[in-house]
Coordinates of C-alpha atoms and ligand atoms in Angstrom, one line a residue:
X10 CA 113.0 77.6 112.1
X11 CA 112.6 79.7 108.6
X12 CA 116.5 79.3 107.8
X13 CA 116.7 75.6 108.3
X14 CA 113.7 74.9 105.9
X15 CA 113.8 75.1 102.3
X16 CA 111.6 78.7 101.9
X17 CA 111.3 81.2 105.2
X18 CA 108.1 80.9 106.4
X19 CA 104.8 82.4 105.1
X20 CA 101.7 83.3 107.1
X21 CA 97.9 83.1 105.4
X22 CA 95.5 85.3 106.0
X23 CA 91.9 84.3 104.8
X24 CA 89.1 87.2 105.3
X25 CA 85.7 86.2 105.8
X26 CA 84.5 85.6 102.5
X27 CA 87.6 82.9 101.7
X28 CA 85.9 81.0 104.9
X29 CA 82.3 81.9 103.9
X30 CA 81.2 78.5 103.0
X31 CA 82.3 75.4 102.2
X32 CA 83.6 75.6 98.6
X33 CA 85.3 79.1 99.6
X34 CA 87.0 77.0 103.1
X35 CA 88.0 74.0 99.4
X36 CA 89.4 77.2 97.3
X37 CA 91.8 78.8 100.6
X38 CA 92.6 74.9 101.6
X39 CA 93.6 74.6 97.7
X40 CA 95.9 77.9 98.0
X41 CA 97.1 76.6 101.3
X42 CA 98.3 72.8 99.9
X43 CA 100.1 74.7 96.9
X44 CA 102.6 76.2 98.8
X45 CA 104.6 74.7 101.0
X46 CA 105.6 77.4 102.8
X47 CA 102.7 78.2 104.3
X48 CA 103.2 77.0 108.0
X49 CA 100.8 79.2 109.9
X50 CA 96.9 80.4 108.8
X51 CA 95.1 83.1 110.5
X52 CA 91.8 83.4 109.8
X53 CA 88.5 85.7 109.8
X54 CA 85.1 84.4 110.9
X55 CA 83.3 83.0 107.8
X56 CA 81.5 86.2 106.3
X57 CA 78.8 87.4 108.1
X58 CA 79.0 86.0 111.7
X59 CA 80.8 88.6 113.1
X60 CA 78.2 91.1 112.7
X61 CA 75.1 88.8 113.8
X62 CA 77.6 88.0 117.2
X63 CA 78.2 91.8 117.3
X64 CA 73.8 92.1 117.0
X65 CA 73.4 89.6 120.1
X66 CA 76.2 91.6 122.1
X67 CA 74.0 94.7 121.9
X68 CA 71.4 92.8 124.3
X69 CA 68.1 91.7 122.4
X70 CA 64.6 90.2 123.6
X71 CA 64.2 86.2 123.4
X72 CA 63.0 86.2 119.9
X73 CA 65.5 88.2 118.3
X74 CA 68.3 86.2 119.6
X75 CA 66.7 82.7 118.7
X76 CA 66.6 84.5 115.4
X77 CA 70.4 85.5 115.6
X78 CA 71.2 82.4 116.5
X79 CA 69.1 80.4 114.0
X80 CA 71.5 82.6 111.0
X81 CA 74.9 81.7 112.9
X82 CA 73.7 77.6 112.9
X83 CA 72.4 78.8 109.3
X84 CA 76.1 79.5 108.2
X85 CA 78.2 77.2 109.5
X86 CA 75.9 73.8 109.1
X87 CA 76.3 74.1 105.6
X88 CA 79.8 74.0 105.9
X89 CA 79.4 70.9 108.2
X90 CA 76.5 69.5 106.3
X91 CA 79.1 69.2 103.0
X92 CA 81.7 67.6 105.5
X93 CA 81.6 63.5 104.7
X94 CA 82.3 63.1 108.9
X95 CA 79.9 65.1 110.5
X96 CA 78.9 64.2 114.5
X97 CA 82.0 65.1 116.2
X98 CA 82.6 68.9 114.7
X99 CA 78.5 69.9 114.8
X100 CA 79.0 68.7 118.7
X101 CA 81.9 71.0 119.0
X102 CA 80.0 74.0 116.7
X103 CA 77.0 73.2 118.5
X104 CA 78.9 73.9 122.0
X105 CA 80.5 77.2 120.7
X106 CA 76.7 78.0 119.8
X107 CA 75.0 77.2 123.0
X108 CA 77.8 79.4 124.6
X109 CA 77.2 82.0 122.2
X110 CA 73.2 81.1 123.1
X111 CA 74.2 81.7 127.2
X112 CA 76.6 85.0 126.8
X113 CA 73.6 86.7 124.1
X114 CA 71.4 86.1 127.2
X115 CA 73.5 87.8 129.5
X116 CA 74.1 90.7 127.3
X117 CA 70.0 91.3 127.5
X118 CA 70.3 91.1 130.9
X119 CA 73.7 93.6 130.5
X120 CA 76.0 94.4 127.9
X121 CA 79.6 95.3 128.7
X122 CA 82.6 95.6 126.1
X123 CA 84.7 92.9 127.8
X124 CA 81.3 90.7 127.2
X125 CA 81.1 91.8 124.1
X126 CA 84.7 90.7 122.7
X127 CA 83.6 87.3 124.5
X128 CA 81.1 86.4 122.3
X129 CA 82.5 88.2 119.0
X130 CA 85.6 85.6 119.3
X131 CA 83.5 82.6 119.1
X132 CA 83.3 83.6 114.9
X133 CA 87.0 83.2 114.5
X134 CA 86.8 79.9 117.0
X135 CA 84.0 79.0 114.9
X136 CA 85.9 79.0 111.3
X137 CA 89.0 77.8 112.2
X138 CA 87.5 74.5 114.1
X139 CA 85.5 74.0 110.5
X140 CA 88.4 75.1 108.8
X141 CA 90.9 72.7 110.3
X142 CA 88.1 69.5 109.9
X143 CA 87.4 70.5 106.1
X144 CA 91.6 69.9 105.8
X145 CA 91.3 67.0 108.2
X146 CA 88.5 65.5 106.2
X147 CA 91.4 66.1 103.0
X148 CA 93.8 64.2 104.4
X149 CA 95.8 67.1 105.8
X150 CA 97.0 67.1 109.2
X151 CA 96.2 70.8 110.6
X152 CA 96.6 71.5 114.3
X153 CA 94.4 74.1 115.4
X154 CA 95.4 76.7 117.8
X155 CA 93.8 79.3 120.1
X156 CA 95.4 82.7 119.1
X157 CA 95.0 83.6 122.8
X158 CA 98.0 81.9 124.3
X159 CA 100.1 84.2 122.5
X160 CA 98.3 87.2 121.4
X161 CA 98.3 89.4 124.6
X162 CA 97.1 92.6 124.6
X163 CA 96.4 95.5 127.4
X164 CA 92.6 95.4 128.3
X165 CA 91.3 98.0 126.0
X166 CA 88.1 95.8 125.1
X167 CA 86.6 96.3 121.5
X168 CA 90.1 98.1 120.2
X169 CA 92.6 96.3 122.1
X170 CA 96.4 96.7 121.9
X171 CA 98.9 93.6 121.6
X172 CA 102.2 93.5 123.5
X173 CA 104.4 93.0 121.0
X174 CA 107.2 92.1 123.1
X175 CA 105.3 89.5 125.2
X176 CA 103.3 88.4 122.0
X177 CA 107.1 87.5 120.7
X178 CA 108.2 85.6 123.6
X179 CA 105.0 83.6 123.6
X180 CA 105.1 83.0 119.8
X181 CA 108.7 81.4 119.8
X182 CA 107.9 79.3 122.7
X183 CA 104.5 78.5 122.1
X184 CA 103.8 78.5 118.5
X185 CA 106.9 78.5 116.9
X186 CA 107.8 75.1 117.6
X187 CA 104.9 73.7 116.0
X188 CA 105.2 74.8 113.1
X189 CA 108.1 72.6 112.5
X190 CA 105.7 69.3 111.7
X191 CA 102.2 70.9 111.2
X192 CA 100.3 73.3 109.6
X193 CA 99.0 75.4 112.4
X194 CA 95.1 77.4 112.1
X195 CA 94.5 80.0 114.1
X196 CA 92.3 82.7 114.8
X197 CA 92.6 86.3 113.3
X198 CA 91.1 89.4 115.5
X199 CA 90.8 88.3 118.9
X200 CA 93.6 88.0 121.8
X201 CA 93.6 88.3 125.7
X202 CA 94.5 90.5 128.2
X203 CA 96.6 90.0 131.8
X204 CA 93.5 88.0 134.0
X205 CA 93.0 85.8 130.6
X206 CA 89.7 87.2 129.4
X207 CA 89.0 87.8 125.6
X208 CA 89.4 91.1 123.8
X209 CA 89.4 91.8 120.3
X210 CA 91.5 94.1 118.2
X211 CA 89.0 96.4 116.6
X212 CA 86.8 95.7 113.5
X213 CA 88.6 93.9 110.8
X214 CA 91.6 92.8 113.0
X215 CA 92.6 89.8 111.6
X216 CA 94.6 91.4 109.0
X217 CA 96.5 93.2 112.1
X218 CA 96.8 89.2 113.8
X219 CA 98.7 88.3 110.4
X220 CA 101.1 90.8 110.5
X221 CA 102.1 90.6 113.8
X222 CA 102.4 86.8 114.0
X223 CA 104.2 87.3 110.8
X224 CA 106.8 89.9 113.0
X225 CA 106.4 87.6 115.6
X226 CA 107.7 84.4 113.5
X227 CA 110.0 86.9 111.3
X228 CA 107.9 85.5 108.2
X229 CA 109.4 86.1 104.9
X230 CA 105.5 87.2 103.4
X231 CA 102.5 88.0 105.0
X232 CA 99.8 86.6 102.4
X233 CA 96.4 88.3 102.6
X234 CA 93.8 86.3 100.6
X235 CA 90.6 88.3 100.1
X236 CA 88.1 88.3 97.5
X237 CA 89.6 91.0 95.2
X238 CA 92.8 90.4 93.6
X239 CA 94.9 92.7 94.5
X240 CA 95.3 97.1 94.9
X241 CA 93.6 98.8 92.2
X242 CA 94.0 102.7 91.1
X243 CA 90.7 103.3 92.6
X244 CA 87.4 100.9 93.5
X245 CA 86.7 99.3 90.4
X246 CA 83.0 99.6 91.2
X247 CA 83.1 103.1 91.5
X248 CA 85.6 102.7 87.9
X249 CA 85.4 99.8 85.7
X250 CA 88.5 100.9 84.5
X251 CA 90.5 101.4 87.4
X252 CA 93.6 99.2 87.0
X253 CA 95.5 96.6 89.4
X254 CA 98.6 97.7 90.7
X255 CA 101.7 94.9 91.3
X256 CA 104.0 96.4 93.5
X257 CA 103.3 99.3 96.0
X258 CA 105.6 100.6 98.4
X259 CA 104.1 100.3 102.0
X260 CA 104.1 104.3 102.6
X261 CA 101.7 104.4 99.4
X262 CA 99.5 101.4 100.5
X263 CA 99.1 103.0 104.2
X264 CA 98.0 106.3 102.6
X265 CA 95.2 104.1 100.4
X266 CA 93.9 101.9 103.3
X267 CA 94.3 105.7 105.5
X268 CA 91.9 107.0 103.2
X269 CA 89.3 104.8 103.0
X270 CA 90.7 101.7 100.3
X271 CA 89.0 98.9 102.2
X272 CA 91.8 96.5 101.0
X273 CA 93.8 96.3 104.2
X274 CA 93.2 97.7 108.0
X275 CA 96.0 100.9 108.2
X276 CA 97.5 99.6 111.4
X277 CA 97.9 95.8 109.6
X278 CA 100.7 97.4 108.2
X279 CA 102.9 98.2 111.1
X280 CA 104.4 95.1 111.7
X281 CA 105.1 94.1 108.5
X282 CA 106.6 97.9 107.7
X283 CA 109.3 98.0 111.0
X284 CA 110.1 94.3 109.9
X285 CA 110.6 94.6 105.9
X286 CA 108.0 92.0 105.6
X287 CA 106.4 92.3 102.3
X288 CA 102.3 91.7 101.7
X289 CA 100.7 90.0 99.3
X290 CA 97.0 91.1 98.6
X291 CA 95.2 88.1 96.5
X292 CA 91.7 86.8 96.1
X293 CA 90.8 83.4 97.1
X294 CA 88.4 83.2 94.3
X295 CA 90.4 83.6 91.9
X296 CA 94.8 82.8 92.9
X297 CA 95.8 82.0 89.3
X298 CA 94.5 86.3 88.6
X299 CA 97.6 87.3 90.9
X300 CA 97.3 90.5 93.5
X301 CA 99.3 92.9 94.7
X302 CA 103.0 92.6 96.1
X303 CA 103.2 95.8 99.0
X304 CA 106.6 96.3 99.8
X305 CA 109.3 98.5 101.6
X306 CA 110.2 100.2 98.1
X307 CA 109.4 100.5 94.6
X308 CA 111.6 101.1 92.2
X309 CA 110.2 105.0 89.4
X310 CA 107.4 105.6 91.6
X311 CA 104.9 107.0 89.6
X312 CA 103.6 110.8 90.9
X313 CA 100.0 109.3 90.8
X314 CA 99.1 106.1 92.1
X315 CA 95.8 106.1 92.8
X316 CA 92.5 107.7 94.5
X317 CA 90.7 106.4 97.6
X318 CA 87.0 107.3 99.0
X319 CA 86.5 107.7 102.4
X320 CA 82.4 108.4 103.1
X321 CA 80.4 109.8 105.9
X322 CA 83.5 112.4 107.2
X323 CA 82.1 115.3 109.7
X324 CA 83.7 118.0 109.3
X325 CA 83.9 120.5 112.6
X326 CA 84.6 124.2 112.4
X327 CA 85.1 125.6 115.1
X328 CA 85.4 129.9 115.2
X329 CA 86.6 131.8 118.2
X330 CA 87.2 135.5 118.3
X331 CA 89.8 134.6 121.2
X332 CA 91.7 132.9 119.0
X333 CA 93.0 136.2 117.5
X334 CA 96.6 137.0 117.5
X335 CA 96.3 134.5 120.7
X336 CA 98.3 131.4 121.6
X337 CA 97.0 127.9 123.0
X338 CA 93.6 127.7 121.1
X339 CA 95.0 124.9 119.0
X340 CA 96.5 123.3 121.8
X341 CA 93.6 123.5 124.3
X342 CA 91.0 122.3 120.9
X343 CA 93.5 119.6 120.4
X344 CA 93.8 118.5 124.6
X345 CA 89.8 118.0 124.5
X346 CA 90.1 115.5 121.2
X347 CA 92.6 114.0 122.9
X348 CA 90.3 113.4 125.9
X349 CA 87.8 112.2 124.1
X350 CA 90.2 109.7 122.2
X351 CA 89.8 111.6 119.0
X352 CA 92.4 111.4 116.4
X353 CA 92.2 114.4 113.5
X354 CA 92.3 113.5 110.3
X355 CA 92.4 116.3 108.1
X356 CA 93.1 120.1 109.1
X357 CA 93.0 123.4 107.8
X358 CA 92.8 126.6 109.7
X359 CA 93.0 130.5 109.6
X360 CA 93.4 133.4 111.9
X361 CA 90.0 132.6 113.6
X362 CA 88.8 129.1 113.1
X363 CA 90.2 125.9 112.6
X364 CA 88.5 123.3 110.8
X365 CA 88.9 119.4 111.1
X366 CA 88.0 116.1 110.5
X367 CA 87.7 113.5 113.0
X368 CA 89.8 109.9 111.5
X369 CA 87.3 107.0 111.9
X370 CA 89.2 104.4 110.3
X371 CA 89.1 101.8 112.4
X372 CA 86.5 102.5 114.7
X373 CA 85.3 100.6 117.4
X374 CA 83.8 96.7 117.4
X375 CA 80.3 97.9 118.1
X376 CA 81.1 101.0 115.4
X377 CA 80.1 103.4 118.2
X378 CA 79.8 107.0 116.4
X379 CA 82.7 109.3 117.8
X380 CA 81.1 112.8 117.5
X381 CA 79.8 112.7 121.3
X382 CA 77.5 115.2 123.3
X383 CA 79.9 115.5 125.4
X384 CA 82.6 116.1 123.3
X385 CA 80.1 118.5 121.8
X386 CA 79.7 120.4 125.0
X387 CA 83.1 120.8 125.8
X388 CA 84.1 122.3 122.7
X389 CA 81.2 124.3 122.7
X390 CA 82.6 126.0 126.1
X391 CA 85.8 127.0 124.2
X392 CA 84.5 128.4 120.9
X393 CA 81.7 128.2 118.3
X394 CA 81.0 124.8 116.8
X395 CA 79.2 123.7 113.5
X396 CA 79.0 120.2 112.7
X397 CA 78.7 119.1 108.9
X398 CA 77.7 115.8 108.0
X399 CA 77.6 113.6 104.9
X400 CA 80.9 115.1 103.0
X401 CA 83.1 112.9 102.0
X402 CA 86.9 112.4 101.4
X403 CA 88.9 111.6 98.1
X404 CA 92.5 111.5 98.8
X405 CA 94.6 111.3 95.6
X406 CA 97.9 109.2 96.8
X407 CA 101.3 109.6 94.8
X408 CA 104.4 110.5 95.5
X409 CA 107.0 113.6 96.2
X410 CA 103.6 115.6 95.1
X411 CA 104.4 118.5 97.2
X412 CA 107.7 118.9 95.3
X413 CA 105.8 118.6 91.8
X414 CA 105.0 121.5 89.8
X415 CA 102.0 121.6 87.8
X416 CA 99.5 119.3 90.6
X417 CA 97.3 122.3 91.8
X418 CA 96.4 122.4 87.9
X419 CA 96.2 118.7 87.0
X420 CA 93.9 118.0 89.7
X421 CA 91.6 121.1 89.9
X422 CA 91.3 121.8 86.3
X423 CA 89.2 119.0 85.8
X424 CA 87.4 119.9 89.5
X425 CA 86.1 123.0 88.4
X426 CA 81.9 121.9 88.4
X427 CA 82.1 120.7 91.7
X428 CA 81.9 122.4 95.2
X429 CA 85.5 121.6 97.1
X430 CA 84.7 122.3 100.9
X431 CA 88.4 121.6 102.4
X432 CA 92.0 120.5 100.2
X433 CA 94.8 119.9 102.1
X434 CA 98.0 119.8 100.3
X435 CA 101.9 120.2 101.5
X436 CA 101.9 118.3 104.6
X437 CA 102.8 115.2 103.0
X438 CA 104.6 114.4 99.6
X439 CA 102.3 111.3 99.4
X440 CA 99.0 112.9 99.1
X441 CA 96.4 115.7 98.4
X442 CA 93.3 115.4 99.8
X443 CA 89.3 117.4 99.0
X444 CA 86.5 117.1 101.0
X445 CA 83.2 117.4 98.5
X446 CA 79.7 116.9 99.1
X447 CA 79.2 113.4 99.5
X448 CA 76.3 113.1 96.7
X449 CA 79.4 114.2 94.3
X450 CA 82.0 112.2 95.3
X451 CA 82.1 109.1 93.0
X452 CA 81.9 111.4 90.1
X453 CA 85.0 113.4 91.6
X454 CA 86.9 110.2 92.0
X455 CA 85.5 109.4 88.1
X456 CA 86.5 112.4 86.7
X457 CA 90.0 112.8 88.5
X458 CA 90.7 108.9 87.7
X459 CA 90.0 109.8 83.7
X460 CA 92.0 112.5 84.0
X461 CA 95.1 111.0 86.0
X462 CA 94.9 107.5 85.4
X463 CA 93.7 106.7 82.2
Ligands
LIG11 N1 85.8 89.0 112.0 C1 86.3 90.3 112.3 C2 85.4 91.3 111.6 O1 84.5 91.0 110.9 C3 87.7 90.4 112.0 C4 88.1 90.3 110.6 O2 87.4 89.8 109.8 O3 89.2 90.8 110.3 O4 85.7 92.5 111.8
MG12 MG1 88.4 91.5 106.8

């Protein structure tokens, strides 16, 4: 459809805070209207919903859940109570919520992940039903669409993985054609699996939704309205003066959302990478301010483009004597993170020990902690295992860095009153990353952004 229109098609994402209310549901409407191009909108549940549904899936007495379920009403009636026609939407909100009311219930009685993804959906049902009415209620005619019918994914719940292959041939027969007379709303985050029941993609999935629908509909941009405008060198409330950037190549913007820039979900970026799609990163409060165009090149990369935080990293060392002058250590440490669905991050080792961080970007729906017993006591048959806590990462992202001279001193000169635990440096050209206490970290990321940025 994109080549016999006037522009190829764009997809909208809006996070939770562009749906939060009804002014913020006005603002992405207005951003919407102003571009014809925009066919298809994927969107978060309005802010906050998602974790009160994620509270009720964790099974809770009576009162707790009439509480829950008071703040969820709380939310979305005063988007409906700004709405000029009001009986037929609060009927269907107040449906989704007595479901909501019926599934909480069963989750006291027993909580199970497939359960859980169940009533986590009904946020993104939730905004996009309000979402379509407020544009209704405008005079626009917006079809809304359940995500579901084409978004299928194995049955991993909590984390689940879409088909992209069967999510393609659903999209062009399903979806596609719509989009030819009407602005389509759908939901980001959520998908099904082969018997029909509801999973969810992980924890801020509805970025991931956009770009594969994008894929899906070979989109021309992916736009991702959120409520900063844009990439910046660093968190700007870490540094006032860290500054936006307007183009990014996608390697770069992978390494920043890898290392803990909250701006877009690592694995959003997939699709849009293997499919040259480029992503715009805007805020819905503010449109006319611009954002950040991510794309498959830039043109004079700089060497440094700009510093991410990851908190809260555990860092496990693990010494064995047998691993002297002896061969498989790695490989059986590495078959036992493996079992326990561990991915390592970072990774440094010598003669006898080897010592690692666990990657926890991404982590579950429920934000189950990944550092196990069990994990603990497997380990713990194979070698000596300290766990430390509370360190955090700063990952300084450029590029061809390993093939720079001069970086080791750049970076570390200005380092020297602070403890370094871990640097890893070499195996990529896009970054160099430090582990530090996590009490010191925002004045690391300070004093390296004066130095490198400024
Ligand atoms: N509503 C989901 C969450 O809060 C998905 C998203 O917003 O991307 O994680
Ligand atoms: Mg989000």
């Amino acid at each position: 459809m994109s080549n016999n229109s006037a522009a190829p098609l764009r997809v909208a994402k809006f996070g939770g805070t562009s749906v939060a209310d009804f002014d913020a549901m006005n603002r992405s409407a207005d951003i919407i209207l102003a571009n014809p191009a925009v066919r298809l909108v994927v969107l978060s549940a309005s802010a906050g919903v998602t974790n009160v549904l994620v509270a009720l899936s964790e099974g809770n007495e009576a009162e707790r859940r009439a509480y829950y379920l008071d703040e969820i009403r709380r939310i979305q009636y005063s988007i409906i109570d700004r709405l000029a026609e009001q009986t037929v939407i609060r009927e269907e909100i107040d449906r989704m919520i007595d479901n909501i009311a019926m599934l909480a219930e069963a989750a006291g009685l027993a909580t199970s992940l497939a359960l859980t993804d169940e009533l986590v959906s009904h946020g993104e049902l939730m905004s996009t039903l309000l979402f379509v009415e407020v544009l209704r209620q405008r005079g626009v005619a917006a079809a809304w669409f359940d995500v579901r019918k084409v978004m299928r994914t194995n049955d991993q719940f909590g984390r689940a993985e879409p088909d992209s292959h069967m999510l393609k041939a659903q999209t062009r027969t399903l979806l596609l054609p719509r989009l030819e007379s009407e602005l389509v709303i759908t939901q980001g985050f959520i998908g099904s699996e082969a018997k029909g029941r509801t999973t969810t993609l992980g924890r801020g999935g509805s970025d991931y939704t956009a770009a594969l629908l994008g894929e899906a509909l070979e989109a021309g941009r992916i736009d991702i309205w959120t409520d900063v405008p844009g990439i910046y060198t660093t968190d700007p409330r870490v540094v006032p003066q860290a500054k936006r950037i307007d183009e990014i190549s996608f390697e770069e913007a992978a390494e920043m959302a890898t290392f803990g820039a909250k701006i877009l979900h690592p694995a959003t970026l997939l699709p849009a990478v293997r499919s040259a799609i480029p992503v715009f990163v805007g805020s819905s409060k503010d449109p006319g301010a611009g954002g950040t165009l991510v794309y498959n090149h830039t043109d004079n990369p700089p060497l440094f483009r700009a510093l991410a935080l990851r908190r809260r990293q555990t860092l496990l060392t693990l010494h064995s004597l047998n691993m002297l002058h002896a061969r498989g250590f790695l490989a059986e440490v590495f078959n036992i993170l493996a079992r326990h669905a561990i991915s390592v991050d970072l990774i440094t080792t010598s003669e006898v020990s080897v010592a690692l961080t666990m990657d926890t970007t991404g982590s579950t729906t429920t934000g189950a902690s990944l550092l196990t017993q069990a994990l603990l006591t497997e380990l713990s048959s194979l070698c000596r295992v300290e766990v430390e806590e509370d360190l955090a990462l700063v990952a300084l992202i450029g590029n061809k860095l390993s093939q720079a001279c001069g970086v080791g001193k750049e970076v570390f000169g200005v380092l020297d009153p602070f403890n370094i635990r871990l640097i890893c440096y070499g195996a990529s050209s896009h970054n160099l990353c430090l582990l530090v206490p996590g009490g010191d970290a925002e004045q690391v990321v300070r004093t390296l952004h004066g130095a490198l940025f400024d």
